[in-house]
Short mmCIF file of C-alpha atoms and ligand atoms in Angstrom, two decimals:
data_model
loop_
_atom_site.label_atom_id
_atom_site.label_comp_id
_atom_site.label_asym_id
_atom_site.label_seq_id
_atom_site.Cartn_x
_atom_site.Cartn_y
_atom_site.Cartn_z
CA MET O 352 -46.79 19.68 18.91
CA LYS O 353 -45.74 16.21 18.16
CA LYS O 354 -46.39 13.14 20.54
CA THR O 355 -43.62 10.46 21.11
CA LYS O 356 -44.38 7.42 23.16
CA GLY O 357 -46.55 9.24 25.52
CA ARG O 358 -44.48 12.45 25.82
CA GLN O 359 -44.96 15.74 24.44
CA HIS O 360 -42.06 17.93 23.38
CA MET O 361 -41.16 20.68 20.82
CA GLY O 362 -37.63 20.06 20.29
CA VAL O 363 -35.32 21.20 17.59
CA LEU O 364 -34.03 17.79 16.97
CA ASP O 365 -37.73 16.09 17.07
CA GLY O 366 -37.78 13.13 14.63
CA ARG O 367 -33.94 12.99 14.27
CA VAL O 368 -31.84 9.83 15.15
CA ALA O 369 -28.27 10.52 16.33
CA ILE O 370 -25.25 8.72 17.14
CA ILE O 371 -22.67 10.23 19.72
CA THR O 372 -19.31 8.49 20.08
CA GLY O 373 -17.70 8.44 23.43
CA ALA O 374 -21.03 9.69 25.01
CA GLY O 375 -20.55 8.07 28.44
CA ARG O 376 -18.94 10.95 30.02
CA GLY O 377 -17.46 14.45 29.67
CA LEU O 378 -18.61 16.36 26.36
CA GLY O 379 -20.19 13.22 24.65
CA ARG O 380 -22.60 12.91 27.72
CA GLU O 381 -23.52 16.58 27.64
CA HIS O 382 -23.97 16.08 23.78
CA ALA O 383 -26.16 13.16 24.61
CA LEU O 384 -28.47 14.51 26.88
CA GLN O 385 -28.93 17.76 25.05
CA PHE O 386 -29.73 15.63 21.70
CA ALA O 387 -32.35 13.80 23.59
CA ALA O 388 -33.83 16.84 25.40
CA GLU O 389 -34.27 18.39 22.09
CA GLY O 390 -36.39 15.20 20.91
CA ALA O 391 -33.57 13.34 19.10
CA ARG O 392 -33.43 9.43 19.58
CA VAL O 393 -29.81 8.71 20.71
CA VAL O 394 -27.26 5.95 20.34
CA VAL O 395 -24.97 6.38 23.15
CA ASN O 396 -21.67 4.78 22.15
CA ASP O 397 -18.89 4.45 24.60
CA VAL O 398 -16.35 1.55 25.37
CA GLY O 399 -15.94 2.97 28.83
CA GLY O 400 -11.94 3.23 28.98
CA SER O 401 -9.43 5.32 30.81
CA ALA O 402 -8.55 8.67 29.54
CA SER O 403 -5.56 6.93 27.97
CA GLY O 404 -7.68 4.47 26.35
CA GLU O 405 -6.94 1.36 28.70
CA GLY O 406 -9.71 -0.92 29.79
CA THR O 407 -13.41 -1.02 29.13
CA ASP O 408 -16.58 -0.43 31.32
CA SER O 409 -20.03 -0.96 29.27
CA ASP O 410 -21.89 0.40 32.24
CA LEU O 411 -20.99 3.56 31.42
CA ALA O 412 -23.09 3.87 27.99
CA HIS O 413 -25.92 2.13 29.66
CA GLU O 414 -25.84 4.71 32.74
CA VAL O 415 -26.23 7.61 30.43
CA VAL O 416 -29.28 5.79 28.46
CA ALA O 417 -30.98 5.36 31.83
CA GLU O 418 -30.42 8.89 32.77
CA ILE O 419 -32.14 9.91 29.15
CA LYS O 420 -34.92 7.54 29.49
CA ALA O 421 -35.65 8.72 33.20
CA ALA O 422 -36.03 12.19 31.65
CA GLY O 423 -38.44 10.83 29.06
CA GLY O 424 -36.23 10.76 26.11
CA GLU O 425 -35.23 7.64 23.78
CA ALA O 426 -32.06 6.30 23.64
CA VAL O 427 -29.88 3.01 23.28
CA ALA O 428 -26.60 1.90 24.27
CA ASN O 429 -23.76 0.73 22.17
CA THR O 430 -20.25 -0.18 23.48
CA ASP O 431 -18.37 -0.75 20.34
CA SER O 432 -14.77 0.74 20.00
CA VAL O 433 -14.97 3.53 17.06
CA SER O 434 -11.55 2.21 15.95
CA ASP O 435 -12.68 -1.20 15.39
CA TRP O 436 -13.93 -1.29 11.69
CA ALA O 437 -16.50 -3.87 12.28
CA GLY O 438 -17.50 -2.23 15.41
CA ALA O 439 -18.00 1.15 13.55
CA GLN O 440 -20.55 -0.79 11.21
CA ARG O 441 -22.36 -2.28 14.25
CA LEU O 442 -22.89 1.10 15.50
CA ILE O 443 -24.57 2.55 12.52
CA GLU O 444 -26.59 -0.88 12.67
CA THR O 445 -27.58 -0.21 16.06
CA ALA O 446 -29.17 3.03 15.06
CA VAL O 447 -31.07 1.76 12.07
CA ASP O 448 -32.06 -1.45 13.62
CA THR O 449 -33.48 0.34 16.84
CA PHE O 450 -34.71 3.56 15.62
CA GLY O 451 -35.38 3.16 11.51
CA ASP O 452 -33.03 5.90 10.19
CA LEU O 453 -30.11 7.76 10.87
CA HIS O 454 -29.73 11.53 10.69
CA ALA O 455 -26.77 13.03 12.69
CA VAL O 456 -23.53 11.39 13.76
CA VAL O 457 -21.22 13.37 16.29
CA ASN O 458 -17.82 11.73 16.28
CA ASN O 459 -16.54 12.70 19.94
CA ALA O 460 -14.81 9.67 21.26
CA GLY O 461 -11.13 10.48 22.02
CA ILE O 462 -8.11 9.65 24.05
CA LEU O 463 -4.74 11.27 24.88
CA ARG O 464 -1.41 9.85 25.55
CA ASP O 465 0.89 12.96 25.96
CA ARG O 466 4.69 12.51 25.52
CA MET O 467 7.62 14.36 24.18
CA LEU O 468 8.48 13.33 20.59
CA VAL O 469 11.60 12.22 21.71
CA ASN O 470 10.34 9.74 24.20
CA MET O 471 7.08 8.78 22.45
CA THR O 472 6.38 5.17 21.88
CA GLU O 473 5.06 3.34 18.74
CA ASP O 474 2.07 2.28 20.94
CA GLU O 475 1.29 5.93 22.22
CA PHE O 476 1.36 7.17 18.87
CA ASP O 477 -0.53 4.49 17.21
CA SER O 478 -3.43 4.26 20.07
CA VAL O 479 -4.15 7.95 19.86
CA ILE O 480 -4.13 7.86 16.01
CA ASN O 481 -6.53 4.75 15.96
CA VAL O 482 -9.25 6.49 18.70
CA ASN O 483 -9.46 9.91 17.35
CA LEU O 484 -8.40 9.78 13.73
CA LYS O 485 -9.19 6.26 12.55
CA GLY O 486 -12.31 6.07 14.69
CA THR O 487 -13.68 9.32 13.23
CA PHE O 488 -12.74 7.67 9.54
CA ALA O 489 -14.47 4.40 10.43
CA VAL O 490 -17.76 5.77 11.86
CA SER O 491 -17.84 8.30 9.04
CA HIS O 492 -17.10 5.83 6.42
CA HIS O 493 -20.02 3.30 7.53
CA THR O 494 -22.45 6.14 7.99
CA ALA O 495 -21.55 7.35 4.67
CA ARG O 496 -22.16 4.10 2.85
CA TYR O 497 -25.44 3.77 4.70
CA TRP O 498 -26.53 7.30 3.59
CA ARG O 499 -25.38 6.84 0.03
CA GLY O 500 -27.73 3.72 -0.10
CA ARG O 501 -30.70 5.63 1.24
CA SER O 502 -30.04 8.53 -1.24
CA LYS O 503 -30.01 5.94 -4.11
CA GLN O 504 -33.37 4.72 -3.10
CA GLY O 505 -34.66 8.40 -3.25
CA LEU O 506 -35.05 8.61 0.63
CA ASP O 507 -33.30 11.95 0.96
CA ALA O 508 -33.06 13.78 4.14
CA ASP O 509 -30.75 16.42 5.77
CA ARG O 510 -27.92 14.44 7.17
CA VAL O 511 -24.83 15.64 9.18
CA ILE O 512 -21.83 14.72 10.61
CA VAL O 513 -19.92 16.64 13.50
CA ASN O 514 -16.55 16.08 14.08
CA THR O 515 -14.25 16.68 17.25
CA SER O 516 -10.95 18.43 16.44
CA SER O 517 -9.02 20.48 19.04
CA GLY O 518 -7.16 23.72 19.65
CA ALA O 519 -4.39 21.14 20.03
CA GLY O 520 -4.65 20.26 16.45
CA LEU O 521 -5.26 23.61 15.10
CA ALA O 522 -2.29 25.69 17.01
CA PRO O 523 -0.43 22.58 18.48
CA GLY O 524 1.77 22.84 21.55
CA VAL O 525 4.52 20.48 22.96
CA GLY O 526 3.90 16.97 24.12
CA GLN O 527 1.23 16.05 21.66
CA THR O 528 2.65 14.81 18.37
CA ASN O 529 0.20 12.01 18.24
CA TYR O 530 -3.07 14.11 19.43
CA ALA O 531 -2.08 17.12 17.39
CA ALA O 532 -1.67 15.24 14.39
CA ALA O 533 -4.77 13.19 14.72
CA LYS O 534 -6.87 16.42 15.62
CA ALA O 535 -5.37 18.36 12.56
CA GLY O 536 -6.28 15.27 10.57
CA ILE O 537 -9.95 15.48 11.87
CA ALA O 538 -10.08 19.10 10.71
CA ALA O 539 -8.85 18.35 7.32
CA MET O 540 -10.96 15.24 7.13
CA THR O 541 -14.12 17.46 7.89
CA GLN O 542 -13.57 19.51 5.02
CA VAL O 543 -12.88 16.56 2.47
CA ALA O 544 -16.05 14.88 3.85
CA ALA O 545 -18.12 18.09 3.57
CA LYS O 546 -17.08 18.15 -0.12
CA GLU O 547 -17.65 14.76 -1.29
CA LEU O 548 -20.88 14.25 0.74
CA GLY O 549 -22.34 17.42 -0.05
CA ARG O 550 -24.02 15.81 -3.47
CA ILE O 551 -25.96 13.18 -1.19
CA GLY O 552 -27.38 15.81 0.99
CA VAL O 553 -24.78 15.52 3.88
CA ARG O 554 -23.33 18.51 5.67
CA VAL O 555 -20.15 17.76 7.79
CA ASN O 556 -18.52 20.25 10.20
CA GLY O 557 -16.35 20.28 13.05
CA ILE O 558 -15.75 21.83 16.57
CA ALA O 559 -12.73 22.54 18.43
CA PRO O 560 -14.04 22.84 22.05
CA LEU O 561 -12.55 23.57 25.38
CA ALA O 562 -14.27 22.43 28.55
CA ARG O 563 -13.61 20.90 31.99
CA THR O 564 -13.58 17.04 31.79
CA ARG O 565 -11.28 14.54 33.35
CA THR O 566 -8.81 15.00 30.35
CA THR O 567 -8.42 18.55 31.20
CA ASP O 568 -8.63 18.10 35.04
CA ALA O 569 -5.23 15.87 34.42
CA THR O 570 -3.60 18.58 32.59
CA PRO O 571 -1.50 20.95 34.78
CA GLY O 572 -2.15 24.53 34.10
CA LEU O 573 -5.50 23.66 32.56
CA SER O 574 -7.20 22.28 35.63
CA GLU O 575 -6.96 25.61 37.53
CA ARG O 576 -7.72 27.73 34.30
CA LEU O 577 -11.14 25.87 33.86
CA ALA O 578 -12.10 25.31 37.45
CA GLU O 579 -15.38 25.94 38.41
CA PRO O 580 -16.31 29.51 39.52
CA GLU O 581 -15.99 30.32 43.33
CA ALA O 582 -19.49 32.14 43.54
CA GLU O 583 -22.51 29.70 42.84
CA GLN O 584 -24.48 32.31 40.82
CA GLU O 585 -21.64 33.04 38.44
CA PHE O 586 -21.88 31.50 35.05
CA ASP O 587 -19.62 28.33 35.07
CA VAL O 588 -18.11 29.16 31.45
CA TYR O 589 -16.13 25.84 31.16
CA HIS O 590 -18.89 23.43 31.92
CA PRO O 591 -18.78 20.64 28.99
CA ARG O 592 -22.73 21.25 28.77
CA ASN O 593 -22.25 24.73 27.29
CA VAL O 594 -20.43 23.27 24.08
CA SER O 595 -23.46 21.01 23.26
CA PRO O 596 -26.07 23.82 21.93
CA LEU O 597 -23.67 24.49 18.97
CA VAL O 598 -23.46 20.73 18.33
CA ALA O 599 -27.37 20.33 18.54
CA TYR O 600 -27.70 23.24 16.08
CA LEU O 601 -25.38 21.93 13.57
CA ALA O 602 -27.42 18.67 13.61
CA THR O 603 -30.71 20.54 13.10
CA GLU O 604 -32.58 19.96 9.70
CA ASP O 605 -32.61 23.73 8.89
CA CYS O 606 -28.80 24.41 9.67
CA PRO O 607 -27.27 25.52 6.33
CA LEU O 608 -23.69 25.15 7.42
CA SER O 609 -21.04 22.77 6.09
CA GLY O 610 -17.27 22.46 5.82
CA HIS O 611 -16.73 24.50 9.00
CA VAL O 612 -14.54 23.81 12.16
CA PHE O 613 -15.65 26.08 14.99
CA ARG O 614 -13.86 26.86 18.07
CA VAL O 615 -16.32 26.61 20.89
CA VAL O 616 -15.80 27.61 24.39
CA GLY O 617 -18.99 27.98 26.66
CA GLY O 618 -20.42 31.49 26.70
N1 LIG F 1935 -12.24 18.79 27.17
C1 LIG F 1935 -11.63 19.57 25.94
O1 LIG F 1935 -11.41 20.78 26.86
C2 LIG F 1935 -11.40 19.16 24.94
C3 LIG F 1935 -10.54 20.19 23.94
C4 LIG F 1935 -10.25 19.56 22.72
C5 LIG F 1935 -10.79 18.38 22.33
N2 LIG F 1935 -11.75 17.70 22.86
C6 LIG F 1935 -12.01 16.39 22.36
O2 LIG F 1935 -13.46 16.18 22.75
C7 LIG F 1935 -13.81 14.83 22.88
C8 LIG F 1935 -14.07 14.57 24.14
O3 LIG F 1935 -13.17 14.97 25.05
P1 LIG F 1935 -13.52 14.83 26.84
O4 LIG F 1935 -12.65 15.59 27.22
O5 LIG F 1935 -14.99 14.62 26.94
O6 LIG F 1935 -12.83 13.28 27.13
P2 LIG F 1935 -13.31 12.17 28.14
O7 LIG F 1935 -12.17 11.43 28.34
O8 LIG F 1935 -14.11 12.69 29.27
O9 LIG F 1935 -14.61 11.35 27.35
C9 LIG F 1935 -14.16 10.52 26.12
C10 LIG F 1935 -15.01 9.47 26.03
O10 LIG F 1935 -14.82 8.69 24.85
C11 LIG F 1935 -14.79 7.34 25.43
N3 LIG F 1935 -13.81 6.53 24.25
C12 LIG F 1935 -12.53 6.45 24.12
N4 LIG F 1935 -12.17 5.63 23.23
C13 LIG F 1935 -13.22 5.23 22.61
C14 LIG F 1935 -13.51 4.32 21.68
N5 LIG F 1935 -12.23 3.80 20.90
N6 LIG F 1935 -14.78 3.87 21.25
C15 LIG F 1935 -15.75 4.62 21.98
N7 LIG F 1935 -15.63 5.26 23.01
C16 LIG F 1935 -14.34 5.65 23.43
C17 LIG F 1935 -14.23 7.07 26.67
O11 LIG F 1935 -14.60 6.02 27.22
C18 LIG F 1935 -14.73 8.55 27.45
O12 LIG F 1935 -16.09 8.02 27.99
C19 LIG F 1935 -12.37 14.31 22.40
O13 LIG F 1935 -12.21 13.89 21.10
C20 LIG F 1935 -11.35 15.26 22.94
O14 LIG F 1935 -10.31 14.92 22.26
C21 LIG F 1935 -11.84 18.03 24.14
#
């Protein structure tokens, strides 16, 4: 059993440093809590915007950090936007400057701006592509550059990226030209990155989750389907915390998987 700053634990992510983007709420927050509970030191990134990506609230990331610390874990906040090229670089620096290295990156930040193709504005298209697709690329690019540098120095380790695609990208429906294109692009990018980065010891996988968050709450039809069970003792299938164990497993040092995109629905 290892001792980290006075606390004792035996988590599957002991010694790992992880970045979770969009970790202020929803799925990302659950990933951050799970990673920390399993012993990882976590960079909680979130701009704190609305579901459609408007506004900012830097408190959000800090609140999750406080929650992790209160439970005995280690975390630091970062409030850069993943789609800001220099911001994505600062995010990687936050991890390295605070915790000395970086092992796992979970690209989770995302926004939605649904509209039928015939009515979709240029801004609605660009903003969704910017956060979901370009954000995943920007963070992965700066991460890969850091890891390539470590590898050249002979500092090899198991390193992993977990991207967030969506059923909406793999089997698209109406009203999501922007989001479906971004999420399908993320599934493709996952496979390209797995092929390219394998040689420097980096595994890359993706998830296509389904869970109850503010985004599904705002989607007619989905909010009822994913509602909490009426009986308290019933398993809450669509709670976002049910997605995080797979993400944590993909980030473990002994996980052999790379190049996959997993459909993951709690239970
Ligand atoms: N909830 C689902 O069922 C579902 C299904 C498929 C895919 N997803 C994907 O899972 C991810 C998380 O979704 P969620 O439902 O938890 O959404 P959410 O809106 O609850 O959380 C997303 C978080 O990302 C943050 N964010 C947005 N833009 C950002 C940026 N530029 N930089 C940093 N942070 C930013 C937001 O502030 C927010 O806290 C998204 O990529 C989403 O597309 C979710």
